[in-house]
PDB file of N, CA and C in Angstrom:
ATOM      1  N   ASP A   1     -20.206 -38.596 139.516  1.00  0.00           N
ATOM      2  CA  ASP A   1     -19.173 -38.983 138.566  1.00  0.00           C
ATOM      3  C   ASP A   1     -18.474 -37.707 138.368  1.00  0.00           C
ATOM      4  N   ASN A   2     -18.702 -36.407 138.660  1.00  0.00           N
ATOM      5  CA  ASN A   2     -18.018 -35.256 138.288  1.00  0.00           C
ATOM      6  C   ASN A   2     -16.358 -35.265 138.558  1.00  0.00           C
ATOM      7  N   VAL A   3     -16.393 -36.071 139.663  1.00  0.00           N
ATOM      8  CA  VAL A   3     -14.636 -36.337 140.078  1.00  0.00           C
ATOM      9  C   VAL A   3     -13.346 -36.638 139.284  1.00  0.00           C
ATOM     10  N   GLU A   4     -14.757 -37.703 138.473  1.00  0.00           N
ATOM     11  CA  GLU A   4     -13.552 -38.711 137.271  1.00  0.00           C
ATOM     12  C   GLU A   4     -13.673 -37.851 136.199  1.00  0.00           C
ATOM     13  N   SER A   5     -14.605 -37.132 135.720  1.00  0.00           N
ATOM     14  CA  SER A   5     -14.253 -35.877 134.791  1.00  0.00           C
ATOM     15  C   SER A   5     -13.538 -34.826 134.956  1.00  0.00           C
ATOM     16  N   GLY A   6     -12.784 -34.245 135.980  1.00  0.00           N
ATOM     17  CA  GLY A   6     -11.889 -33.265 136.596  1.00  0.00           C
ATOM     18  C   GLY A   6     -12.550 -32.183 136.642  1.00  0.00           C
ATOM     19  N   GLU A   7     -14.072 -32.438 137.337  1.00  0.00           N
ATOM     20  CA  GLU A   7     -14.474 -31.427 137.214  1.00  0.00           C
ATOM     21  C   GLU A   7     -14.275 -31.222 138.585  1.00  0.00           C
ATOM     22  N   LYS A   8     -15.097 -30.162 139.423  1.00  0.00           N
ATOM     23  CA  LYS A   8     -14.579 -29.725 140.532  1.00  0.00           C
ATOM     24  C   LYS A   8     -15.509 -30.473 141.145  1.00  0.00           C
ATOM     25  N   PRO A   9     -16.261 -30.945 142.328  1.00  0.00           N
ATOM     26  CA  PRO A   9     -17.915 -31.084 142.927  1.00  0.00           C
ATOM     27  C   PRO A   9     -18.449 -30.617 143.311  1.00  0.00           C
ATOM     28  N   ALA A  10     -19.746 -29.643 143.451  1.00  0.00           N
ATOM     29  CA  ALA A  10     -20.609 -29.093 143.315  1.00  0.00           C
ATOM     30  C   ALA A  10     -20.591 -29.927 145.438  1.00  0.00           C
ATOM     31  N   ILE A  11     -20.934 -28.825 146.361  1.00  0.00           N
ATOM     32  CA  ILE A  11     -21.191 -28.848 147.466  1.00  0.00           C
ATOM     33  C   ILE A  11     -22.270 -29.614 147.761  1.00  0.00           C
ATOM     34  N   GLN A  12     -22.797 -30.563 147.996  1.00  0.00           N
ATOM     35  CA  GLN A  12     -24.511 -30.936 148.402  1.00  0.00           C
ATOM     36  C   GLN A  12     -24.836 -30.425 150.079  1.00  0.00           C
ATOM     37  N   LEU A  13     -23.717 -30.562 150.855  1.00  0.00           N
ATOM     38  CA  LEU A  13     -23.746 -30.437 152.270  1.00  0.00           C
ATOM     39  C   LEU A  13     -23.015 -29.971 152.629  1.00  0.00           C
ATOM     40  N   LEU A  14     -22.460 -29.219 154.097  1.00  0.00           N
ATOM     41  CA  LEU A  14     -21.461 -28.856 154.467  1.00  0.00           C
ATOM     42  C   LEU A  14     -21.655 -29.187 155.742  1.00  0.00           C
ATOM     43  N   THR A  15     -21.073 -29.738 156.526  1.00  0.00           N
ATOM     44  CA  THR A  15     -20.964 -30.391 157.990  1.00  0.00           C
ATOM     45  C   THR A  15     -19.752 -29.986 159.183  1.00  0.00           C
ATOM     46  N   ALA A  16     -19.704 -30.105 160.225  1.00  0.00           N
ATOM     47  CA  ALA A  16     -18.149 -29.884 161.044  1.00  0.00           C
ATOM     48  C   ALA A  16     -18.759 -31.269 162.326  1.00  0.00           C
ATOM     49  N   SER A  17     -19.487 -31.540 161.900  1.00  0.00           N
ATOM     50  CA  SER A  17     -20.135 -32.918 162.631  1.00  0.00           C
ATOM     51  C   SER A  17     -19.314 -34.528 161.519  1.00  0.00           C
ATOM     52  N   GLN A  18     -18.603 -34.882 163.019  1.00  0.00           N
ATOM     53  CA  GLN A  18     -18.024 -36.039 162.771  1.00  0.00           C
ATOM     54  C   GLN A  18     -19.189 -36.873 162.313  1.00  0.00           C
ATOM     55  N   SER A  19     -20.147 -37.311 162.742  1.00  0.00           N
ATOM     56  CA  SER A  19     -21.241 -38.181 162.812  1.00  0.00           C
ATOM     57  C   SER A  19     -21.959 -38.384 161.192  1.00  0.00           C
ATOM     58  N   VAL A  20     -22.423 -36.758 161.105  1.00  0.00           N
ATOM     59  CA  VAL A  20     -22.861 -36.757 160.062  1.00  0.00           C
ATOM     60  C   VAL A  20     -22.308 -36.598 158.754  1.00  0.00           C
ATOM     61  N   ALA A  21     -21.528 -36.613 159.393  1.00  0.00           N
ATOM     62  CA  ALA A  21     -20.214 -37.253 158.121  1.00  0.00           C
ATOM     63  C   ALA A  21     -19.899 -38.467 157.837  1.00  0.00           C
ATOM     64  N   ALA A  22     -19.664 -39.278 158.884  1.00  0.00           N
ATOM     65  CA  ALA A  22     -19.933 -41.175 159.197  1.00  0.00           C
ATOM     66  C   ALA A  22     -21.206 -41.460 158.126  1.00  0.00           C
ATOM     67  N   GLN A  23     -22.300 -40.667 158.656  1.00  0.00           N
ATOM     68  CA  GLN A  23     -23.573 -41.010 158.234  1.00  0.00           C
ATOM     69  C   GLN A  23     -23.718 -41.209 156.877  1.00  0.00           C
ATOM     70  N   TYR A  24     -23.006 -40.418 155.853  1.00  0.00           N
ATOM     71  CA  TYR A  24     -22.774 -40.583 154.759  1.00  0.00           C
ATOM     72  C   TYR A  24     -21.631 -41.058 154.300  1.00  0.00           C
ATOM     73  N   MET A  25     -21.026 -41.665 154.812  1.00  0.00           N
ATOM     74  CA  MET A  25     -20.019 -41.685 154.366  1.00  0.00           C
ATOM     75  C   MET A  25     -20.754 -43.822 154.272  1.00  0.00           C
ATOM     76  N   ASP A  26     -21.268 -44.100 155.042  1.00  0.00           N
ATOM     77  CA  ASP A  26     -21.807 -45.736 155.081  1.00  0.00           C
ATOM     78  C   ASP A  26     -22.907 -45.713 153.955  1.00  0.00           C
ATOM     79  N   GLY A  27     -23.797 -44.677 153.422  1.00  0.00           N
ATOM     80  CA  GLY A  27     -24.271 -44.319 152.172  1.00  0.00           C
ATOM     81  C   GLY A  27     -23.384 -44.627 150.846  1.00  0.00           C
ATOM     82  N   ASP A  28     -24.521 -44.309 149.762  1.00  0.00           N
ATOM     83  CA  ASP A  28     -23.639 -44.159 148.742  1.00  0.00           C
ATOM     84  C   ASP A  28     -23.447 -42.469 147.848  1.00  0.00           C
ATOM     85  N   ASN A  29     -22.215 -42.207 148.960  1.00  0.00           N
ATOM     86  CA  ASN A  29     -22.038 -40.390 148.957  1.00  0.00           C
ATOM     87  C   ASN A  29     -20.382 -40.570 149.091  1.00  0.00           C
ATOM     88  N   LEU A  30     -20.899 -39.263 148.606  1.00  0.00           N
ATOM     89  CA  LEU A  30     -18.646 -39.091 147.800  1.00  0.00           C
ATOM     90  C   LEU A  30     -18.535 -37.579 149.426  1.00  0.00           C
ATOM     91  N   VAL A  31     -17.505 -38.542 150.448  1.00  0.00           N
ATOM     92  CA  VAL A  31     -17.096 -37.786 151.466  1.00  0.00           C
ATOM     93  C   VAL A  31     -16.102 -36.731 151.068  1.00  0.00           C
ATOM     94  N   LEU A  32     -15.899 -35.674 151.207  1.00  0.00           N
ATOM     95  CA  LEU A  32     -14.466 -34.923 150.910  1.00  0.00           C
ATOM     96  C   LEU A  32     -14.000 -34.361 152.358  1.00  0.00           C
ATOM     97  N   SER A  33     -12.667 -34.257 152.821  1.00  0.00           N
ATOM     98  CA  SER A  33     -12.610 -33.333 153.563  1.00  0.00           C
ATOM     99  C   SER A  33     -12.294 -31.476 153.199  1.00  0.00           C
ATOM    100  N   ASN A  34     -12.196 -30.965 153.257  1.00  0.00           N
ATOM    101  CA  ASN A  34     -11.120 -29.697 153.374  1.00  0.00           C
ATOM    102  C   ASN A  34     -11.140 -28.767 154.106  1.00  0.00           C
ATOM    103  N   ASP A  35     -10.299 -27.760 154.342  1.00  0.00           N
ATOM    104  CA  ASP A  35     -10.059 -26.992 155.949  1.00  0.00           C
ATOM    105  C   ASP A  35     -11.069 -25.841 156.121  1.00  0.00           C
ATOM    106  N   MET A  36     -11.004 -26.097 157.423  1.00  0.00           N
ATOM    107  CA  MET A  36     -11.789 -25.332 157.847  1.00  0.00           C
ATOM    108  C   MET A  36     -11.655 -23.196 158.550  1.00  0.00           C
ATOM    109  N   PRO A  37     -12.317 -22.637 156.883  1.00  0.00           N
ATOM    110  CA  PRO A  37     -11.801 -21.480 157.537  1.00  0.00           C
ATOM    111  C   PRO A  37     -11.105 -20.417 159.143  1.00  0.00           C
ATOM    112  N   LEU A  38     -10.319 -19.563 159.212  1.00  0.00           N
ATOM    113  CA  LEU A  38      -9.943 -19.388 160.478  1.00  0.00           C
ATOM    114  C   LEU A  38     -10.876 -18.419 161.361  1.00  0.00           C
ATOM    115  N   ALA A  39     -11.555 -17.957 160.434  1.00  0.00           N
ATOM    116  CA  ALA A  39     -13.190 -17.404 160.592  1.00  0.00           C
ATOM    117  C   ALA A  39     -13.580 -18.095 161.867  1.00  0.00           C
ATOM    118  N   VAL A  40     -14.081 -18.609 160.988  1.00  0.00           N
ATOM    119  CA  VAL A  40     -15.249 -20.417 160.914  1.00  0.00           C
ATOM    120  C   VAL A  40     -14.800 -20.932 162.473  1.00  0.00           C
ATOM    121  N   GLN A  41     -13.467 -21.741 162.384  1.00  0.00           N
ATOM    122  CA  GLN A  41     -12.919 -21.889 162.736  1.00  0.00           C
ATOM    123  C   GLN A  41     -12.786 -21.432 165.026  1.00  0.00           C
ATOM    124  N   ALA A  42     -12.668 -19.866 164.918  1.00  0.00           N
ATOM    125  CA  ALA A  42     -12.415 -19.100 165.856  1.00  0.00           C
ATOM    126  C   ALA A  42     -13.792 -19.266 166.547  1.00  0.00           C
ATOM    127  N   TRP A  43     -15.054 -18.878 165.900  1.00  0.00           N
ATOM    128  CA  TRP A  43     -15.974 -18.294 165.779  1.00  0.00           C
ATOM    129  C   TRP A  43     -16.362 -20.226 166.297  1.00  0.00           C
ATOM    130  N   MET A  44     -16.660 -21.027 165.882  1.00  0.00           N
ATOM    131  CA  MET A  44     -16.930 -22.367 166.860  1.00  0.00           C
ATOM    132  C   MET A  44     -16.257 -22.754 167.847  1.00  0.00           C
ATOM    133  N   GLU A  45     -14.890 -22.169 168.251  1.00  0.00           N
ATOM    134  CA  GLU A  45     -14.625 -22.258 169.106  1.00  0.00           C
ATOM    135  C   GLU A  45     -14.999 -21.574 170.452  1.00  0.00           C
ATOM    136  N   ALA A  46     -15.252 -20.018 170.465  1.00  0.00           N
ATOM    137  CA  ALA A  46     -15.732 -19.306 171.140  1.00  0.00           C
ATOM    138  C   ALA A  46     -17.344 -19.999 171.503  1.00  0.00           C
ATOM    139  N   PHE A  47     -18.166 -19.749 170.590  1.00  0.00           N
ATOM    140  CA  PHE A  47     -19.293 -20.856 170.743  1.00  0.00           C
ATOM    141  C   PHE A  47     -19.524 -21.755 171.386  1.00  0.00           C
ATOM    142  N   ILE A  48     -18.553 -23.023 171.196  1.00  0.00           N
ATOM    143  CA  ILE A  48     -17.668 -23.320 172.565  1.00  0.00           C
ATOM    144  C   ILE A  48     -17.915 -23.643 174.010  1.00  0.00           C
ATOM    145  N   GLY A  49     -16.565 -22.479 173.897  1.00  0.00           N
ATOM    146  CA  GLY A  49     -16.753 -21.717 175.401  1.00  0.00           C
ATOM    147  C   GLY A  49     -17.611 -21.602 175.665  1.00  0.00           C
ATOM    148  N   ARG A  50     -18.418 -20.816 175.264  1.00  0.00           N
ATOM    149  CA  ARG A  50     -19.706 -20.192 175.902  1.00  0.00           C
ATOM    150  C   ARG A  50     -20.854 -21.192 176.027  1.00  0.00           C
ATOM    151  N   HIS A  51     -21.419 -21.861 175.181  1.00  0.00           N
ATOM    152  CA  HIS A  51     -22.294 -22.456 175.660  1.00  0.00           C
ATOM    153  C   HIS A  51     -21.956 -24.302 175.969  1.00  0.00           C
ATOM    154  N   GLY A  52     -21.180 -24.566 175.720  1.00  0.00           N
ATOM    155  CA  GLY A  52     -20.382 -26.010 176.075  1.00  0.00           C
ATOM    156  C   GLY A  52     -20.881 -26.508 174.644  1.00  0.00           C
ATOM    157  N   GLU A  53     -19.652 -28.396 174.902  1.00  0.00           N
ATOM    158  CA  GLU A  53     -20.310 -28.969 173.295  1.00  0.00           C
ATOM    159  C   GLU A  53     -21.162 -29.849 173.637  1.00  0.00           C
ATOM    160  N   LEU A  54     -22.255 -29.987 172.057  1.00  0.00           N
ATOM    161  CA  LEU A  54     -23.837 -31.099 172.640  1.00  0.00           C
ATOM    162  C   LEU A  54     -23.365 -32.224 172.985  1.00  0.00           C
ATOM    163  N   LEU A  55     -23.733 -32.840 173.388  1.00  0.00           N
ATOM    164  CA  LEU A  55     -23.555 -34.091 174.056  1.00  0.00           C
ATOM    165  C   LEU A  55     -24.855 -34.622 173.022  1.00  0.00           C
ATOM    166  N   GLU A  56     -24.612 -36.317 171.990  1.00  0.00           N
ATOM    167  CA  GLU A  56     -25.741 -36.998 172.256  1.00  0.00           C
ATOM    168  C   GLU A  56     -26.200 -37.732 173.464  1.00  0.00           C
ATOM    169  N   VAL A  57     -27.435 -37.124 174.175  1.00  0.00           N
ATOM    170  CA  VAL A  57     -27.974 -38.151 174.745  1.00  0.00           C
ATOM    171  C   VAL A  57     -28.770 -39.983 174.300  1.00  0.00           C
ATOM    172  N   ARG A  58     -28.831 -40.332 174.569  1.00  0.00           N
ATOM    173  CA  ARG A  58     -29.235 -42.112 174.221  1.00  0.00           C
ATOM    174  C   ARG A  58     -30.522 -42.242 175.447  1.00  0.00           C
ATOM    175  N   ARG A  59     -31.129 -42.225 174.742  1.00  0.00           N
ATOM    176  CA  ARG A  59     -32.740 -42.343 175.415  1.00  0.00           C
ATOM    177  C   ARG A  59     -32.935 -43.896 176.058  1.00  0.00           C
ATOM    178  N   LYS A  60     -33.781 -43.420 177.151  1.00  0.00           N
ATOM    179  CA  LYS A  60     -34.214 -45.307 177.678  1.00  0.00           C
ATOM    180  C   LYS A  60     -35.011 -45.291 176.972  1.00  0.00           C
ATOM    181  N   LYS A  61     -34.993 -46.736 176.666  1.00  0.00           N
ATOM    182  CA  LYS A  61     -35.847 -47.402 176.344  1.00  0.00           C
ATOM    183  C   LYS A  61     -37.127 -47.800 177.468  1.00  0.00           C
ATOM    184  N   ARG A  62     -38.239 -47.983 176.539  1.00  0.00           N
ATOM    185  CA  ARG A  62     -39.318 -48.128 178.141  1.00  0.00           C
ATOM    186  C   ARG A  62     -39.517 -49.580 178.127  1.00  0.00           C
ATOM    187  N   LYS A  63     -39.971 -50.095 178.741  1.00  0.00           N
ATOM    188  CA  LYS A  63     -40.471 -51.725 179.271  1.00  0.00           C
ATOM    189  C   LYS A  63     -40.506 -52.383 178.212  1.00  0.00           C
ATOM    190  N   GLY A  64     -40.199 -53.561 178.037  1.00  0.00           N
ATOM    191  CA  GLY A  64     -40.259 -54.114 177.067  1.00  0.00           C
ATOM    192  C   GLY A  64     -40.634 -54.041 175.571  1.00  0.00           C
ATOM    193  N   ALA A  65     -40.092 -53.168 175.121  1.00  0.00           N
ATOM    194  CA  ALA A  65     -40.007 -52.149 173.905  1.00  0.00           C
ATOM    195  C   ALA A  65     -39.138 -52.605 173.086  1.00  0.00           C
ATOM    196  N   GLY A  66     -39.560 -52.859 171.959  1.00  0.00           N
ATOM    197  CA  GLY A  66     -38.472 -53.754 171.197  1.00  0.00           C
ATOM    198  C   GLY A  66     -38.096 -55.399 171.231  1.00  0.00           C
ATOM    199  N   ARG A  67     -39.047 -55.597 171.736  1.00  0.00           N
ATOM    200  CA  ARG A  67     -38.552 -57.308 172.555  1.00  0.00           C
ATOM    201  C   ARG A  67     -40.114 -58.502 171.975  1.00  0.00           C
ATOM    202  N   ALA A  68     -39.781 -58.861 171.689  1.00  0.00           N
ATOM    203  CA  ALA A  68     -41.504 -60.337 171.265  1.00  0.00           C
ATOM    204  C   ALA A  68     -41.323 -60.912 172.464  1.00  0.00           C
ATOM    205  N   ASN A  69     -42.384 -60.431 173.350  1.00  0.00           N
ATOM    206  CA  ASN A  69     -42.672 -61.498 174.711  1.00  0.00           C
ATOM    207  C   ASN A  69     -42.739 -62.682 174.062  1.00  0.00           C
ATOM    208  N   GLY A  70     -43.666 -63.416 173.465  1.00  0.00           N
ATOM    209  CA  GLY A  70     -44.358 -63.984 173.065  1.00  0.00           C
ATOM    210  C   GLY A  70     -44.997 -64.852 173.663  1.00  0.00           C
ATOM    211  N   ASN A  71     -45.973 -64.407 174.607  1.00  0.00           N
ATOM    212  CA  ASN A  71     -46.856 -64.279 175.520  1.00  0.00           C
ATOM    213  C   ASN A  71     -48.263 -64.145 175.158  1.00  0.00           C
TER     214      ASN A  71
END
């Protein structure tokens, strides 16, 4: 509602994760984009270069988990 009144919105959360932003967009939250400062961008590129990118790993389901057997 503060965007409609012309006021600058208060930042509640700041993230570089597209999946986190998507989760908030699925809810009732206003998600805005902004340019990342060059110093932060350089730090993130160096960090990912050293440690690699975090990959989301899907867990294996246990046999029979989440299914109704009817037995």
